[in-house]
């Protein structure tokens, strides 16, 4: 899946579509030197464009199985700074880093399609090195998990510990949730009654 973020301003409503991988997958950053910088620049400019939106209403459609946690947090924070009403609408598989972006909606405006599946889990990375290097990566992952759990807990009405337990199911891989389970866990607010085009 290619990463794609598109922004369309229409009168007082701004439509943002997030599809595919969020950010630049680490393993693909150096495959093609001719596109590496352009890809980074496009992503950075997109986040800046999101932060600059002045529409009265912003609708963010998300169809993504995740990607880079840092990039998802940047998008989340950009959306949270907007003055207008922000609605996030999750379709298909919404997982991992994509669920962080979904938490950026205004109060009561986190929606999920009736056919979607939703997954939160512990963070992961690929790494090699000596024992000290590996331990440093373990600490970074634990700090990342704590930060992500805080984001979910701040919107869910659940404690950080409860969210961390949900993220840690199945050896840290989490568990796919149905729309009703996702609502019950406080991760979204309602079923989306508007079909995705």
Tab-separated table of C-alpha atoms in Angstrom:
chain	number	residue	atom	x	y	z
A	1	UNK	CA	0.000	0.000	0.000
A	2	UNK	CA	1.406	3.390	-0.934
A	3	UNK	CA	1.182	6.222	1.565
A	4	UNK	CA	-1.209	8.941	0.494
A	5	UNK	CA	-2.514	12.000	2.307
A	6	UNK	CA	-4.722	14.312	0.293
A	7	UNK	CA	-6.269	17.587	1.414
A	8	UNK	CA	-9.260	19.154	-0.351
A	9	UNK	CA	-10.700	22.461	0.799
A	10	UNK	CA	-14.330	22.977	-0.189
A	11	UNK	CA	-15.909	26.169	1.142
A	12	UNK	CA	-16.066	25.839	4.950
A	13	UNK	CA	-15.295	22.093	4.962
A	14	UNK	CA	-11.822	20.602	4.537
A	15	UNK	CA	-11.564	16.927	3.561
A	16	UNK	CA	-8.392	15.016	4.456
A	17	UNK	CA	-7.913	11.440	3.274
A	18	UNK	CA	-5.239	9.223	4.813
A	19	UNK	CA	-4.686	5.935	3.018
A	20	UNK	CA	-1.965	3.315	3.157
A	21	UNK	CA	1.211	3.541	5.199
A	22	UNK	CA	1.547	6.586	7.467
A	23	UNK	CA	4.896	8.313	7.070
A	24	UNK	CA	7.915	6.785	5.409
A	25	UNK	CA	8.573	3.139	6.324
A	26	UNK	CA	12.075	2.925	7.747
A	27	UNK	CA	13.063	0.003	5.535
A	28	UNK	CA	12.214	2.025	2.420
A	29	UNK	CA	13.916	5.289	3.274
A	30	UNK	CA	17.120	4.601	1.382
A	31	UNK	CA	15.980	2.414	-1.504
A	32	UNK	CA	15.889	5.199	-4.073
A	33	UNK	CA	18.065	8.247	-3.336
A	34	UNK	CA	16.221	10.245	-5.996
A	35	UNK	CA	12.888	9.971	-4.184
A	36	UNK	CA	14.035	9.876	-0.561
A	37	UNK	CA	14.231	13.636	0.017
A	38	UNK	CA	11.135	14.329	-2.068
A	39	UNK	CA	9.153	11.817	-0.012
A	40	UNK	CA	10.256	13.398	3.251
A	41	UNK	CA	9.532	16.882	1.928
A	42	UNK	CA	6.063	15.887	0.718
A	43	UNK	CA	5.208	14.436	4.108
A	44	UNK	CA	6.524	17.424	6.050
A	45	UNK	CA	4.661	19.822	3.797
A	46	UNK	CA	1.473	17.803	4.226
A	47	UNK	CA	1.674	18.029	8.019
A	48	UNK	CA	2.266	21.786	7.723
A	49	UNK	CA	-0.757	22.090	5.426
A	50	UNK	CA	-2.899	20.188	7.940
A	51	UNK	CA	-1.772	22.506	10.747
A	52	UNK	CA	-2.631	25.548	8.608
A	53	UNK	CA	-6.227	24.526	7.793
A	54	UNK	CA	-8.704	27.219	8.839
A	55	UNK	CA	-11.981	25.567	7.790
A	56	UNK	CA	-14.953	25.500	10.144
A	57	UNK	CA	-15.115	21.728	9.781
A	58	UNK	CA	-12.406	19.174	9.004
A	59	UNK	CA	-13.304	15.598	8.055
A	60	UNK	CA	-10.445	13.091	8.157
A	61	UNK	CA	-11.107	9.763	6.410
A	62	UNK	CA	-8.680	7.040	7.515
A	63	UNK	CA	-8.037	3.726	5.792
A	64	UNK	CA	-4.634	2.596	6.994
A	65	UNK	CA	-3.036	-0.317	8.786
A	66	UNK	CA	-0.509	2.032	10.378
A	67	UNK	CA	3.055	3.110	9.849
A	68	UNK	CA	5.520	5.331	11.667
A	69	UNK	CA	4.451	6.270	15.219
A	70	UNK	CA	6.331	9.565	15.183
A	71	UNK	CA	4.684	10.630	11.932
A	72	UNK	CA	1.258	9.639	13.291
A	73	UNK	CA	1.861	11.732	16.408
A	74	UNK	CA	2.851	14.698	14.207
A	75	UNK	CA	-0.415	14.395	12.258
A	76	UNK	CA	-2.389	13.939	15.507
A	77	UNK	CA	-0.844	17.049	17.034
A	78	UNK	CA	-1.398	19.081	13.852
A	79	UNK	CA	-5.078	18.135	13.827
A	80	UNK	CA	-5.474	18.916	17.541
A	81	UNK	CA	-4.295	22.497	16.961
A	82	UNK	CA	-7.070	23.250	14.456
A	83	UNK	CA	-9.792	25.690	15.497
A	84	UNK	CA	-12.596	24.013	13.533
A	85	UNK	CA	-14.580	20.882	14.356
A	86	UNK	CA	-12.531	17.773	13.497
A	87	UNK	CA	-14.242	14.475	12.646
A	88	UNK	CA	-12.263	11.278	12.061
A	89	UNK	CA	-13.929	8.495	10.052
A	90	UNK	CA	-12.296	5.041	10.071
A	91	UNK	CA	-12.884	2.570	7.243
A	92	UNK	CA	-11.709	-0.961	6.507
A	93	UNK	CA	-8.751	-1.961	8.642
A	94	UNK	CA	-7.718	0.889	10.936
A	95	UNK	CA	-4.710	-0.194	12.924
A	96	UNK	CA	-1.578	0.732	14.780
A	97	UNK	CA	-0.353	4.274	14.074
A	98	UNK	CA	-3.561	5.097	12.176
A	99	UNK	CA	-5.541	4.773	15.411
A	100	UNK	CA	-3.393	7.522	16.944
A	101	UNK	CA	-4.494	9.904	14.189
A	102	UNK	CA	-8.122	8.867	14.801
A	103	UNK	CA	-7.876	10.147	18.391
A	104	UNK	CA	-7.405	13.734	17.159
A	105	UNK	CA	-11.141	14.281	16.565
A	106	UNK	CA	-13.243	16.782	18.458
A	107	UNK	CA	-15.367	15.529	21.344
A	108	UNK	CA	-17.870	12.913	20.168
A	109	UNK	CA	-16.540	12.972	16.583
A	110	UNK	CA	-14.482	9.758	16.354
A	111	UNK	CA	-16.472	7.572	13.946
A	112	UNK	CA	-16.014	4.035	12.621
A	113	UNK	CA	-17.681	2.300	9.690
A	114	UNK	CA	-19.929	-0.639	10.609
A	115	UNK	CA	-17.718	-3.070	8.649
A	116	UNK	CA	-14.354	-1.902	10.039
A	117	UNK	CA	-11.845	-3.619	12.292
A	118	UNK	CA	-9.684	-1.633	14.720
A	119	UNK	CA	-6.360	-2.596	16.320
A	120	UNK	CA	-4.149	-1.027	18.964
A	121	UNK	CA	-0.971	-2.812	20.065
A	122	UNK	CA	2.451	-2.318	21.609
A	123	UNK	CA	4.999	-0.521	19.441
A	124	UNK	CA	7.608	-2.502	17.551
A	125	UNK	CA	10.843	-1.991	15.663
A	126	UNK	CA	13.580	-3.891	13.876
A	127	UNK	CA	17.012	-3.599	15.443
A	128	UNK	CA	20.407	-5.239	15.714
A	129	UNK	CA	23.355	-4.460	17.931
A	130	UNK	CA	25.068	-5.286	21.189
A	131	UNK	CA	23.316	-5.794	24.529
A	132	UNK	CA	23.519	-2.124	25.479
A	133	UNK	CA	22.088	-1.030	22.132
A	134	UNK	CA	19.276	-3.558	22.390
A	135	UNK	CA	18.462	-2.422	25.922
A	136	UNK	CA	18.276	1.182	24.733
A	137	UNK	CA	15.769	0.115	22.070
A	138	UNK	CA	13.703	-1.742	24.686
A	139	UNK	CA	13.563	1.419	26.798
A	140	UNK	CA	12.561	3.498	23.759
A	141	UNK	CA	9.742	1.040	22.948
A	142	UNK	CA	8.486	1.154	26.548
A	143	UNK	CA	8.490	4.948	26.506
A	144	UNK	CA	6.650	4.905	23.180
A	145	UNK	CA	4.037	2.481	24.523
A	146	UNK	CA	3.483	4.740	27.539
A	147	UNK	CA	3.031	7.806	25.342
A	148	UNK	CA	0.591	6.019	23.021
A	149	UNK	CA	-1.404	4.633	25.978
A	150	UNK	CA	-1.688	8.169	27.354
A	151	UNK	CA	-3.123	9.397	24.030
A	152	UNK	CA	-5.772	6.650	24.040
A	153	UNK	CA	-6.544	7.022	27.749
A	154	UNK	CA	-7.013	10.785	27.463
A	155	UNK	CA	-9.958	10.211	25.102
A	156	UNK	CA	-11.334	6.846	26.224
A	157	UNK	CA	-12.315	7.411	29.838
A	158	UNK	CA	-10.135	4.426	30.713
A	159	UNK	CA	-6.936	4.437	32.745
A	160	UNK	CA	-3.515	4.234	31.151
A	161	UNK	CA	-3.138	0.826	32.808
A	162	UNK	CA	-6.354	-0.481	31.225
A	163	UNK	CA	-5.296	0.734	27.791
A	164	UNK	CA	-1.804	-0.735	28.242
A	165	UNK	CA	-3.399	-4.090	29.066
A	166	UNK	CA	-5.461	-3.983	25.858
A	167	UNK	CA	-2.358	-3.066	23.824
A	168	UNK	CA	-0.432	-5.947	25.425
A	169	UNK	CA	-2.892	-8.709	24.537
A	170	UNK	CA	-1.560	-11.588	22.414
A	171	UNK	CA	2.054	-10.958	23.307
A	172	UNK	CA	1.835	-7.236	22.570
A	173	UNK	CA	0.152	-7.687	19.196
A	174	UNK	CA	-3.191	-6.471	20.542
A	175	UNK	CA	-6.549	-7.770	19.354
A	176	UNK	CA	-8.689	-6.789	16.373
A	177	UNK	CA	-11.831	-5.083	17.684
A	178	UNK	CA	-15.244	-4.911	16.040
A	179	UNK	CA	-16.875	-1.470	15.793
A	180	UNK	CA	-19.004	-2.140	18.885
A	181	UNK	CA	-15.972	-3.374	20.844
A	182	UNK	CA	-14.053	-0.290	19.761
A	183	UNK	CA	-16.854	1.917	21.082
A	184	UNK	CA	-17.026	-0.102	24.319
A	185	UNK	CA	-13.280	0.421	24.857
A	186	UNK	CA	-13.738	4.187	24.369
A	187	UNK	CA	-11.505	4.312	21.289
A	188	UNK	CA	-14.216	5.720	19.013
A	189	UNK	CA	-17.497	7.458	19.766
A	190	UNK	CA	-20.037	6.093	17.294
A	191	UNK	CA	-20.775	4.058	14.187
A	192	UNK	CA	-20.447	6.149	11.022
A	193	UNK	CA	-23.806	6.245	9.255
A	194	UNK	CA	-22.443	7.941	6.138
A	195	UNK	CA	-21.109	5.516	3.474
A	196	UNK	CA	-17.504	6.079	2.401
A	197	UNK	CA	-17.229	7.142	-1.238
